[in-house]
XYZ file of C-alpha atoms in Angstrom:
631
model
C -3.418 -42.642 18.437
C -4.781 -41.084 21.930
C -1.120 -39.955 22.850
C -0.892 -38.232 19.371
C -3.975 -37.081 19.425
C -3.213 -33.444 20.842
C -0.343 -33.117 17.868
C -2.278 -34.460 15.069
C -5.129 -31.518 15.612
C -2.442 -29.398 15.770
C -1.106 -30.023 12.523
C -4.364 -30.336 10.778
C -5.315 -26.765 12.062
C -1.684 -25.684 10.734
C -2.796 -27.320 7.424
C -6.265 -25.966 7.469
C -4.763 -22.151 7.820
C -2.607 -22.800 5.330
C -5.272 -24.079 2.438
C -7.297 -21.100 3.787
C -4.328 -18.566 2.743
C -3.306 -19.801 0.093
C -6.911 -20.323 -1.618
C -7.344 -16.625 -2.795
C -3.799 -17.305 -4.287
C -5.406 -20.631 -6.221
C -8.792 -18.122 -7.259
C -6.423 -15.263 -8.318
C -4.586 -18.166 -10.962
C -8.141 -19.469 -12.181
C -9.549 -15.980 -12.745
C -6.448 -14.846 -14.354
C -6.582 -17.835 -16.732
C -10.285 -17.830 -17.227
C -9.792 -13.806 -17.935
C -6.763 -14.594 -20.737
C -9.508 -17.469 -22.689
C -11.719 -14.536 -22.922
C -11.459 -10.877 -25.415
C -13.830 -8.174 -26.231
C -17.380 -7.975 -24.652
C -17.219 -11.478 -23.232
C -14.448 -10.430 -21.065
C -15.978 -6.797 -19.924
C -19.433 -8.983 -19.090
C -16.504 -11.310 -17.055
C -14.988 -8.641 -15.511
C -18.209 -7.286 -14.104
C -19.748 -10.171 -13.119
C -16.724 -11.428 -10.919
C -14.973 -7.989 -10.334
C -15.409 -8.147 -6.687
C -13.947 -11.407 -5.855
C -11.263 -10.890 -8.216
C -10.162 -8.053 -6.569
C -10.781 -9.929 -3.130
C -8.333 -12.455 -4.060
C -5.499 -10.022 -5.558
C -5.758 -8.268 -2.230
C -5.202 -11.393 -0.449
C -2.592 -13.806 -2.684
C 1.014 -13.642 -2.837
C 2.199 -11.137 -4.173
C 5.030 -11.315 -6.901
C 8.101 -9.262 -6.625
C 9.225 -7.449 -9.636
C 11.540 -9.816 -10.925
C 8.821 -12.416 -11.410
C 5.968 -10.010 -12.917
C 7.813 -7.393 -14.691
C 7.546 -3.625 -13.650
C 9.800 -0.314 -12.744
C 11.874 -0.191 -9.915
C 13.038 3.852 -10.011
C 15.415 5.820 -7.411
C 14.596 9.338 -7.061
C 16.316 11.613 -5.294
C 15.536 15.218 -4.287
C 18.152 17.662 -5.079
C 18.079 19.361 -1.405
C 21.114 20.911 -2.654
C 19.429 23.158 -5.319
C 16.733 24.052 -1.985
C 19.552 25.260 0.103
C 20.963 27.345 -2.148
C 17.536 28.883 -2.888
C 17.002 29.678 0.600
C 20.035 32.196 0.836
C 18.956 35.693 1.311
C 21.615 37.044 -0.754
C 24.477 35.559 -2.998
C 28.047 36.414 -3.493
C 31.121 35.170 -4.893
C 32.220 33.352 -1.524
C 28.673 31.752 -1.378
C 28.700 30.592 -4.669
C 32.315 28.960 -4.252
C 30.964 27.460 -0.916
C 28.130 26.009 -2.400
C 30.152 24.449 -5.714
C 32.556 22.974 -3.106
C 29.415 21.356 -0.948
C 28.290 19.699 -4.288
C 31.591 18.452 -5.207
C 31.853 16.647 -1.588
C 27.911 15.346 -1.955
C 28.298 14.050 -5.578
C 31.990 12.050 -3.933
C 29.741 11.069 -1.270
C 26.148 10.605 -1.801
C 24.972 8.849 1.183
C 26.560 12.099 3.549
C 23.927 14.639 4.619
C 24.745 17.908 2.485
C 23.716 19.386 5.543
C 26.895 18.198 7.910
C 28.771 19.327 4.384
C 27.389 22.436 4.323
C 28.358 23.228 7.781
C 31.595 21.727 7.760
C 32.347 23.604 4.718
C 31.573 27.135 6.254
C 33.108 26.433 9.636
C 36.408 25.203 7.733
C 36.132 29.056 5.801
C 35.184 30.824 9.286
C 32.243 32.085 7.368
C 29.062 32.446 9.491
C 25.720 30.621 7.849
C 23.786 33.964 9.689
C 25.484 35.765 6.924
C 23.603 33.730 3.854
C 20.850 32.408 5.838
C 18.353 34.229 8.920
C 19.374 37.129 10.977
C 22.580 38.098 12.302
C 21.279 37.063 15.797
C 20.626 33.502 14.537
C 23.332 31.135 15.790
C 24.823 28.180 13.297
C 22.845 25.338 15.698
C 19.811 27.862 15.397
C 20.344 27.481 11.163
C 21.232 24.132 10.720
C 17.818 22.945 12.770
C 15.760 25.096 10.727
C 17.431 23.773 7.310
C 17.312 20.551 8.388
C 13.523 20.891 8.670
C 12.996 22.246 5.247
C 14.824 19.587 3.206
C 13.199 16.930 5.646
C 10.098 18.319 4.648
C 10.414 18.931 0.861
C 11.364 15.039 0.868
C 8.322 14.242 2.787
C 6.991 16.526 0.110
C 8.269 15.273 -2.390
C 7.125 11.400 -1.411
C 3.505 12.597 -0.989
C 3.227 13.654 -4.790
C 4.535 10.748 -6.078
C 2.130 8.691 -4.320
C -0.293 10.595 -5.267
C 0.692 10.538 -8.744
C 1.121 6.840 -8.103
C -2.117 6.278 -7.449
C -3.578 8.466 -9.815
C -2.048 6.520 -12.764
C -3.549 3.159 -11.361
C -0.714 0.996 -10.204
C -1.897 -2.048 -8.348
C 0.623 -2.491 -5.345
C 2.973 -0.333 -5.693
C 5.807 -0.070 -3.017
C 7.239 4.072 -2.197
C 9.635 4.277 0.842
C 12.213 6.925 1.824
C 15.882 5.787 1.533
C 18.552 7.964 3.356
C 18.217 11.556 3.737
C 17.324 12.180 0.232
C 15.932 9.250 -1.622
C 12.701 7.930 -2.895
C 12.879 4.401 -3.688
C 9.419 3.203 -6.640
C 8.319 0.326 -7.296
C 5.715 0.046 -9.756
C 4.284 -3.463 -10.790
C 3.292 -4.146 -13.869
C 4.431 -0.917 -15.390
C 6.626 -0.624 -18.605
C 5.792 2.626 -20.065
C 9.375 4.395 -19.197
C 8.356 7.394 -21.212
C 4.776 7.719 -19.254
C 6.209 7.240 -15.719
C 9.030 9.747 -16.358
C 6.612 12.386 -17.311
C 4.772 11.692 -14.180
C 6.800 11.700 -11.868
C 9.034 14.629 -13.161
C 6.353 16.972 -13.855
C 5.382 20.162 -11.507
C 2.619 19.199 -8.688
C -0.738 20.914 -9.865
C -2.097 22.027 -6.770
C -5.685 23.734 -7.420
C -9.012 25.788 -5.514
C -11.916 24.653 -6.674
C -15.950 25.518 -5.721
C -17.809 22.585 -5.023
C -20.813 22.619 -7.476
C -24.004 23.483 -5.376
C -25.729 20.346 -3.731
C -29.306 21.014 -4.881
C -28.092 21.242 -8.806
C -26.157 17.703 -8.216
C -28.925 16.145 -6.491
C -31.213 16.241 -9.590
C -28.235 15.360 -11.736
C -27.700 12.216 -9.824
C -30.949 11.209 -9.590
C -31.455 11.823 -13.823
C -28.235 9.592 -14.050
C -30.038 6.883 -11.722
C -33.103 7.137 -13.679
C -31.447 6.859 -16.636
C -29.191 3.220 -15.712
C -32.727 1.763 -14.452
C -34.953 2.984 -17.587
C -36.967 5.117 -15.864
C -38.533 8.168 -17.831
C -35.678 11.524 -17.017
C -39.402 13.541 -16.332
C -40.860 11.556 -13.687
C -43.076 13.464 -11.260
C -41.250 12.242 -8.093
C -39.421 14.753 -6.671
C -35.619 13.937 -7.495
C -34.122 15.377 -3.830
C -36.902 13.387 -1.906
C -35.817 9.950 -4.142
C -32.204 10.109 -3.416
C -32.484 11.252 0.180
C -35.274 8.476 0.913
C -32.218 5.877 -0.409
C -29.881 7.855 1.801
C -32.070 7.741 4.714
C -32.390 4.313 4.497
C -28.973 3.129 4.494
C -27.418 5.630 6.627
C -27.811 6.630 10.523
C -25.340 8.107 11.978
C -24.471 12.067 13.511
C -21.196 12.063 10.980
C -19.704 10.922 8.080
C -17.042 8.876 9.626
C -19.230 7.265 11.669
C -21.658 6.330 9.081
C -22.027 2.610 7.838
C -24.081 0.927 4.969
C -27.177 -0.471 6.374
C -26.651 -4.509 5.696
C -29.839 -6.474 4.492
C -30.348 -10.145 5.686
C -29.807 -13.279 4.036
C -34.221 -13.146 3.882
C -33.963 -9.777 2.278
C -31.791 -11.016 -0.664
C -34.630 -10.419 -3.428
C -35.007 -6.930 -1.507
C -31.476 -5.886 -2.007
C -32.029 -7.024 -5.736
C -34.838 -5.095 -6.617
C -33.028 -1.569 -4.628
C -30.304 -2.299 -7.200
C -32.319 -2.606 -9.781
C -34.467 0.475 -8.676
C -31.637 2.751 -8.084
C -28.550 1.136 -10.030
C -26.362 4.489 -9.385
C -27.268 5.262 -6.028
C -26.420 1.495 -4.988
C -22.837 2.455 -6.167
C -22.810 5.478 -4.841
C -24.707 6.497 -1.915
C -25.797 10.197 -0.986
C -25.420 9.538 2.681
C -26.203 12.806 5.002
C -26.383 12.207 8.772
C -29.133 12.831 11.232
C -30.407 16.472 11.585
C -28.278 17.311 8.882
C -28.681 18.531 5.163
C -27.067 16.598 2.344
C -23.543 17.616 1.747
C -23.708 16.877 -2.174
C -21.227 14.583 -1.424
C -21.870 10.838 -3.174
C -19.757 7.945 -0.696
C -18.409 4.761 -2.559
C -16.698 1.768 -1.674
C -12.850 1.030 -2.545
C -13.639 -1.710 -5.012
C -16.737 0.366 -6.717
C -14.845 3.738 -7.804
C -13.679 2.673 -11.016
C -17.251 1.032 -11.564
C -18.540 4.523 -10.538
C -16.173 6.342 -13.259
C -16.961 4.525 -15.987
C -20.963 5.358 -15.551
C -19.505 8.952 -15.453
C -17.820 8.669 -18.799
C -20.524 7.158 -20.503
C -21.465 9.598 -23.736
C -25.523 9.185 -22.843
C -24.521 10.303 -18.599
C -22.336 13.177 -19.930
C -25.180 14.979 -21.836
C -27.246 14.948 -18.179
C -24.075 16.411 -16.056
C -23.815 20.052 -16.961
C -20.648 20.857 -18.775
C -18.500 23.261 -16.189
C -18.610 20.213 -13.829
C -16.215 17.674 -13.180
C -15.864 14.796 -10.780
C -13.002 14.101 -8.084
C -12.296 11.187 -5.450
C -11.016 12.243 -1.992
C -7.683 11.646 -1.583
C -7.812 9.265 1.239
C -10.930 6.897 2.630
C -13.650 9.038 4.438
C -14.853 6.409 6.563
C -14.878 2.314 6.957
C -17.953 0.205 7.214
C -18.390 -3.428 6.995
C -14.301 -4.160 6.429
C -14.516 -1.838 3.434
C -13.179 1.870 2.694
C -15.551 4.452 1.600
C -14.418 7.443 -0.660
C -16.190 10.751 -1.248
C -16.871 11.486 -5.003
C -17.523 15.690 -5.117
C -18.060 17.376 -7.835
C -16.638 20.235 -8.528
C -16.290 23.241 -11.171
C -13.667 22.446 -14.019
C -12.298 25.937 -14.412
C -9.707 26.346 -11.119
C -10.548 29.681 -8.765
C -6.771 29.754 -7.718
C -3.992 27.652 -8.074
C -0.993 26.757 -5.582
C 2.140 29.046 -7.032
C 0.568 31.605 -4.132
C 0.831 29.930 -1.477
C 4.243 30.389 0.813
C 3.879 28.818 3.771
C 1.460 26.021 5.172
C 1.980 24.901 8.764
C -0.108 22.027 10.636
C -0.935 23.298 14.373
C -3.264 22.972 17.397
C -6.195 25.444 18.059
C -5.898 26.424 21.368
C -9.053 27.323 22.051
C -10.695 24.243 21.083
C -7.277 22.073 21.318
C -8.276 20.937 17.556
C -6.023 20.158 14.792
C -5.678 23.004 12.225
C -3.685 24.377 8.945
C -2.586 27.843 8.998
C -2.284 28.706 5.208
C -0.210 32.168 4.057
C -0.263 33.062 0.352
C 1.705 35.682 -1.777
C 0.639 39.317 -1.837
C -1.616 38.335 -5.163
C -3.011 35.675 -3.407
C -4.210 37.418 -0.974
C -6.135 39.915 -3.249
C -7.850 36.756 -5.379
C -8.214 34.864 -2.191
C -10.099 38.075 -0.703
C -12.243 38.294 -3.783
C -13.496 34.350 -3.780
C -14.087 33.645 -0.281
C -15.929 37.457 -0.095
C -18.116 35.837 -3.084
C -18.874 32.446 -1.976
C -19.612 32.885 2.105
C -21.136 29.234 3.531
C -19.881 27.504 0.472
C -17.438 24.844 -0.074
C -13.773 25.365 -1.486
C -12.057 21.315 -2.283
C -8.346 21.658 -2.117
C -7.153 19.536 -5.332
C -4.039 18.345 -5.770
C -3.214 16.169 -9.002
C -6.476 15.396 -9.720
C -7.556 13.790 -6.101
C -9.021 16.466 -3.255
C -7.579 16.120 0.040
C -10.048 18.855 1.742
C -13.354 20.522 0.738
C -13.575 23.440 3.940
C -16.826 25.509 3.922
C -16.060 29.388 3.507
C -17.202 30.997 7.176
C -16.147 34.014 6.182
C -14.547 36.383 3.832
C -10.539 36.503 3.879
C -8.237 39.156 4.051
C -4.380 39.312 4.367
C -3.472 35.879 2.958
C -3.468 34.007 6.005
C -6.227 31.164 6.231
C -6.880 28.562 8.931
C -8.404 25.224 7.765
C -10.476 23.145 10.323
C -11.908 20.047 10.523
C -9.460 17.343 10.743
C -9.991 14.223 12.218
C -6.276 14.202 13.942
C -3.019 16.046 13.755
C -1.557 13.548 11.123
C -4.422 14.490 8.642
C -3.582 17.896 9.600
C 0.081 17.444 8.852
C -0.597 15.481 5.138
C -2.747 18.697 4.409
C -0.194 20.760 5.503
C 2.606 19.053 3.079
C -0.240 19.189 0.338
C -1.003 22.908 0.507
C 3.162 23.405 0.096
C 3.596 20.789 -2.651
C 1.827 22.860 -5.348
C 5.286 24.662 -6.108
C 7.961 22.097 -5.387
C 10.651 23.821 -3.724
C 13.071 21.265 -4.939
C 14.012 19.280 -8.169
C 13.352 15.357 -8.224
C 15.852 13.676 -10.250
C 15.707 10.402 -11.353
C 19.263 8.690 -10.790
C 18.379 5.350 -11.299
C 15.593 3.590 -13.538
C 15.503 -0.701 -13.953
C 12.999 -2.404 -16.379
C 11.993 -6.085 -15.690
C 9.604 -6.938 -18.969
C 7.089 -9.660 -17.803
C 8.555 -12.172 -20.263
C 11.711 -12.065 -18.469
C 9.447 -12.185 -15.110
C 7.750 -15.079 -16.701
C 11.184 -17.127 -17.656
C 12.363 -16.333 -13.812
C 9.169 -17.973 -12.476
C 9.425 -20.727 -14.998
C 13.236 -21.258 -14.264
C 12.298 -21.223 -10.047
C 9.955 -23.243 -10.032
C 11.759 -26.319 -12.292
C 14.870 -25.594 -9.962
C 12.475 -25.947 -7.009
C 10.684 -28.969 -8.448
C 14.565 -30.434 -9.540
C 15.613 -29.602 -5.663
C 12.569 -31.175 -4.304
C 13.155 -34.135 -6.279
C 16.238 -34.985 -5.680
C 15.908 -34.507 -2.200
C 12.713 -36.742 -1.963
C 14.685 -39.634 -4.361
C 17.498 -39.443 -1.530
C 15.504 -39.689 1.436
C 13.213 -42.859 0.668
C 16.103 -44.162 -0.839
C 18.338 -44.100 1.784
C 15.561 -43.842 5.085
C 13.508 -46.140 3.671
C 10.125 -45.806 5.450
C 11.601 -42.829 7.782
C 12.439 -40.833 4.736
C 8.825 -41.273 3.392
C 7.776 -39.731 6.684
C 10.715 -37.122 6.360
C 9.315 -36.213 2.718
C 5.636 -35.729 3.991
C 6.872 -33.666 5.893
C 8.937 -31.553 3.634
C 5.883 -31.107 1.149
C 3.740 -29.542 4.778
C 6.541 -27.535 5.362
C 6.820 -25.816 2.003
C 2.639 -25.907 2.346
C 3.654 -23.825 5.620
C 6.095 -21.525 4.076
C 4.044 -19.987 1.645
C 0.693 -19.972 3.971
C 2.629 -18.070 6.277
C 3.838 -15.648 3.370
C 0.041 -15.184 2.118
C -1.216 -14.691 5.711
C 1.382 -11.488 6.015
C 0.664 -10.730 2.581
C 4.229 -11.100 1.701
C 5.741 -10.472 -1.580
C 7.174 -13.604 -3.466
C 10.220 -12.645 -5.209
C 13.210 -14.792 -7.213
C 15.692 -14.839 -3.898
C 12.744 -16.247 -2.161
C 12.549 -19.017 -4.305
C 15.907 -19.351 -3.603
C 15.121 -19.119 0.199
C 12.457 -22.125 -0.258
C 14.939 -23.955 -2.276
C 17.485 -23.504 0.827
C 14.385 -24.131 3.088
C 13.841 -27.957 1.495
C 17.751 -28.801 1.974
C 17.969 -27.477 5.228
C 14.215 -29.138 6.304
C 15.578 -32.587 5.451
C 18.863 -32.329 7.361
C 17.154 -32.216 10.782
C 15.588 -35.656 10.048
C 18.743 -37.128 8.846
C 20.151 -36.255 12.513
C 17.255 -37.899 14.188
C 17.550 -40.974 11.759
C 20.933 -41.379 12.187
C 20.883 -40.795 15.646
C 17.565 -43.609 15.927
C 20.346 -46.119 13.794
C 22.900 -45.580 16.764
C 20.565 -46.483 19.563
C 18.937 -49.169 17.859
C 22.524 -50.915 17.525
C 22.570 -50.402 21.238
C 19.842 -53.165 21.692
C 17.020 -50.837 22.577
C 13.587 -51.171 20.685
C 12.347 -49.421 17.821
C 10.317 -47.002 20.135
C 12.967 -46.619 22.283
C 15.308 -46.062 19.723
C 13.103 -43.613 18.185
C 12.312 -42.128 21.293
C 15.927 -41.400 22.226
C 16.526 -40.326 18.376
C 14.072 -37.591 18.551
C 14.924 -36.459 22.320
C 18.828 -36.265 21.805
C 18.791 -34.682 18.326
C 16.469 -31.853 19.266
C 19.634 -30.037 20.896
C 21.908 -30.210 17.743
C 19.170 -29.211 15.838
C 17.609 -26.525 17.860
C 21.493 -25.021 17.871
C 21.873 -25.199 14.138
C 18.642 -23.440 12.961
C 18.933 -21.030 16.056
C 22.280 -19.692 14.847
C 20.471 -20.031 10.865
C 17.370 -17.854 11.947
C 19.290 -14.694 13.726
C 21.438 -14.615 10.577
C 18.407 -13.915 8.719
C 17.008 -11.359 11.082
C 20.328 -9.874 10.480
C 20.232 -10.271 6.794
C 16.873 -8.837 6.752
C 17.479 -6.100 9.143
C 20.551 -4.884 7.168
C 19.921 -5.737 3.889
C 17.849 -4.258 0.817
C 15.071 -5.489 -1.732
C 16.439 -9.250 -2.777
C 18.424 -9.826 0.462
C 15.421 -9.105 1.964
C 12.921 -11.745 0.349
C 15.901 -14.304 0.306
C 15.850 -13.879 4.273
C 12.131 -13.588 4.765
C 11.605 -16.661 3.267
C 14.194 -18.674 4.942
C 13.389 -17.349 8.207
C 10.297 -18.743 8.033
C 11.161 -21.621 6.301
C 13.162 -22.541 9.322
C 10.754 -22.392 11.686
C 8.158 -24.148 9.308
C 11.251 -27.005 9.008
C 12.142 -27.502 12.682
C 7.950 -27.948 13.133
C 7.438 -30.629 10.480
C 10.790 -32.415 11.160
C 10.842 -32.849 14.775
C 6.772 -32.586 15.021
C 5.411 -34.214 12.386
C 7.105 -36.302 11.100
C 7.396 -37.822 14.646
C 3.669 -38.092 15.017
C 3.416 -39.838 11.481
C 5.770 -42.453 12.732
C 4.449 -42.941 15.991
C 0.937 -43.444 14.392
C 2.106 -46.098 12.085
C 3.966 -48.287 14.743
C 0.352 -47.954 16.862
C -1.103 -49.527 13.900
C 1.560 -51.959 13.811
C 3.225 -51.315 10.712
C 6.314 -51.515 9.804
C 8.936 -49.049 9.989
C 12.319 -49.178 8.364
C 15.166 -46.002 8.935
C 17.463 -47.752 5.939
């Protein structure tokens, strides 16, 4: 026991992480049955009452691919083509037989970049791309660079609204990479509306310039709506400023916004908290923080798991009649801060009716302020623009414009001064990145390229349900089988080998919910791999024990030697297994991918329990003198 006793923490600390990572996965199950048992009001009252650790454990199980819960996967694909040709100064026959040639060669071959085509395709006509595109001083390296940047950048585009959009419409983990030089690859969980997601993602960005609704009007709104969820007379003599900022004061302290955090009461103050959220049920949701010597920005600060809560007080019939009726209410694009391990979101509100939308805008362009070595946007907009631009910053001096695109408001700069010309700079961002993402916002409100969709799969969540049901009985059949075999045939060592298999599946899918890995059918099949391939280790070592102990030696010898002059053959063998699935992994796409996720790490998990535990199980039982058979 003493000369195990190193090993045997160690594997009960590998089986403790394990249970820990995979309980949210358990609570996700029983919440999700509990949830089904339940309709109407009984499940809303449900829903409330255990909405935050439900959505604690979602964020932290294993997450199902869409082959085992249904959902979209879509392939878009910007049509940089249709942007080239847009961005020729003039047209003529030649160009246009250039161009139909370029999109004969990119439909043939759509992983090329029309880019190396479109070159290739002049040079091989001795035309000059100075004559179609730039100056006549501009050299073909000169043009290529700069439309290479564009269709970079209207795919970057391009990505940004449909994650927007994406989140917009509610998805719960969705999954939006780039693919290639041109392609968008979608995944959207849970999702079988074709005709709803289509329309989303193929209509024009709505990019729009809204006032922020003056702080001391929402203040007193607020605090109505507050009074109003705690039963409080609307007409109470307390002033309604001095109530929320007295909350506000109390549960903020900081210089700035992103360095704010909720003020945490004590395990003693418990009946405190209570009775604050029972005082001030809206303002517990969502906080008017302001920071120290500074005025209230009319800004209201949520966290992640609250907005929805937040937005269904909004729409309630009884709040509508106190918010006045040109307002409207929109989330910030992104988190304003984190506090306590959770994201905070700005709620502003803002007038319905749109100052200026984002058809006049031509250019937007992420920079550095050299004199202050900041990150800014320089904004340019058309030459009518510039004359309604002129008119509403002239109008609203020291007040605050939100940049709105799609419904979600990725800026909300204060008007210094009034603008002339067209050409705005945009301050205040944290670091060049943000700066960038506002920059690709500001140019998305006209796309300057079509997003086609070229390939659209449907997996309905019964057929997601019969793949699950149909993995797990081949997994169950596998692991059967393989368990009959072993104690069969190993006697007490394949007892010990079979322990050992269940800890290493236990291990596979801890490890999966610790990286928050997503669970799809050719991972199954990877697991189902992972139990044949876990068992074949120990059948070297038992074998391998058989041949010494015919030698004369005794059992612990035997075993001893087993272990020790296996490891080699074994190590070898799952080596050469494991860098064919970082290669399969590295090289391959969506299924190929899971498949070798999962039996990458189910062959680690395998070498561990065959070589490790198993080893110490034995050992322990020949300490306590019992017997121990290898067939």
């Amino acid at each position: 026991m003493k000369k195990n006793r190193g090993k045997l923490i160690f594997i009960l600390i590998f089986i403790f992480l394990a249970l820990y990572f995979l309980y949210p996965t358990y609570r996700d199950y029983n919440f999700t049955q509990d949830l089904r048992k339940l309709t109407g009001k009984d499940s809303i009252e449900y829903l409330d009452q255990h909405e935050a650790a439900m959505r604690d454990a979602k964020s932290k199980r294993i997450k199902l691919g869409l082959d085992l819960q249904g959902g979209m996967r879509i392939v878009l694909e910007v049509n940089t083509l249709k942007l080239i040709e847009d961005l020729a100064k003039n047209k003529d026959d030649l160009f246009t037989g250039l161009m139909d040639e370029v999109k004969a060669q990119a439909k043939a071959s759509p992983d090329e970049d029309v880019i190396d085509i479109l070159l290739a395709r002049f040079q091989a006509k001795q035309v000059r791309l100075s004559r179609y595109y730039g100056s006549i001083r501009d050299s073909d390296d000169d043009i290529i660079k700069r439309l290479r940047d564009e269709t970079t950048n209207a795919v970057d585009r391009a990505k940004e609204i449909v994650r927007n959009r994406v989140d917009q419409y509610g998805v719960s983990e969705p999954s939006i990479q780039k693919q290639g030089a041109r392609r968008i690859i979608v995944e959207l969980p849970g999702v079988s509306n074709e005709k709803d997601v289509q329309e989303l993602l193929n209509s024009t960005a709505l990019l729009e310039f809204k006032l922020v609704t003056d702080p001391d009007i929402m203040i007193k709104v607020y605090d109505s709506i507050d009074k109003l969820l705690a039963g409080k007379p609307l007409n109470d003599s307390a002033s309604a400023a001095d109530s929320a900022k007295n909350l506000a004061a109390q549960k903020t302290d900081s210089t700035h916004a992103a360095d704010s955090s909720l003020a945490k009461t004590s395990v003693s103050d418990k009946q405190a908290q209570e009775q604050a959220e029972k005082d001030h049920p809206f303002f517990t949701l969502a906080n008017p923080m302001q920071g120290q010597n500074q005025g209230w920005s009319g800004d209201l600060f949520t966290a992640e798991n609250d907005r929805h809560r937040v937005d269904r007080i909004l729409a309630r019939p009884d709040v509508q009649r106190l918010v006045p009726s040109e307002v409207a209410f929109v989330w910030e694009a992104k988190p304003r801060f984190t506090a306590d391990g959770k994201k905070f979101f700005a709620l502003h509100a803002v007038k319905k009716t749109a100052e200026l939308t984002g058809g006049v805008i031509v250019n937007a362009k992420a920079t550095i302020d050299p004199q202050f070595n900041t990150p800014v946007v320089d904004m340019e907009m058309n030459s009518e623009g510039s004359h309604e631009w002129a008119r509403i910053t002239g109008a609203n001096v020291k007040k605050k414009i939100a940049i709105i695109m799609d419904n979600a408001c990725y800026s909300d700069p204060v008007v210094q001064t009034k603008i002339t010309g067209g050409r705005s700079q945009i301050t205040g961002m944290a670091d060049a990145e943000e700066a960038n993402r506002l920059a690709i916002v500001l140019k998305s409100g006209a796309l300057p390229a079509p997003v086609d969709i070229i390939q659209q799969v449907t997996v309905g969540p019964s057929l997601g349900e019969d793949s699950i049901r149909q993995g797990i009985w081949s997994a169950i059949l596998a692991l059967g089988l393989t368990v009959a075999f072993m104690v069969i045939y190993y006697s007490t060592g394949g007892t010990m080998a079979d322990i050992a298999l269940f800890l290493n599946i236990l291990f596979v899918l801890g490890v999966l919910a610790a990286f928050k890995g997503t669970l799809t059918l050719p991972g199954i099949a990877g697991i189902i791999l992972t139990v044949a391939v876990a068992v074949d280790a120990n059948v070297l070592i038992y074998e391998r024990i058989r041949e010494e102990s015919v030698t004369g030696k005794t059992l612990t010898a035997a075993i001893d030697a087993g272990y020790t002059r296996a490891f080699t053959a074994i190590f070898d063998a799952n080596l050469t297994a494991f860098i064919t699935g970082v290669i399969l992994y590295q090289f391959g796409t969506g299924p190929v991918q899971g498949f070798a996720l999962t039996l990458m790490i189910g062959i680690v998990a395998s070498v561990f329990s065959a070589v490790v535990v198993s080893r110490v199980i034995i050992e322990m039982l020949i300490e306590r003198g019992k017997h121990v058979s290898f067939g």
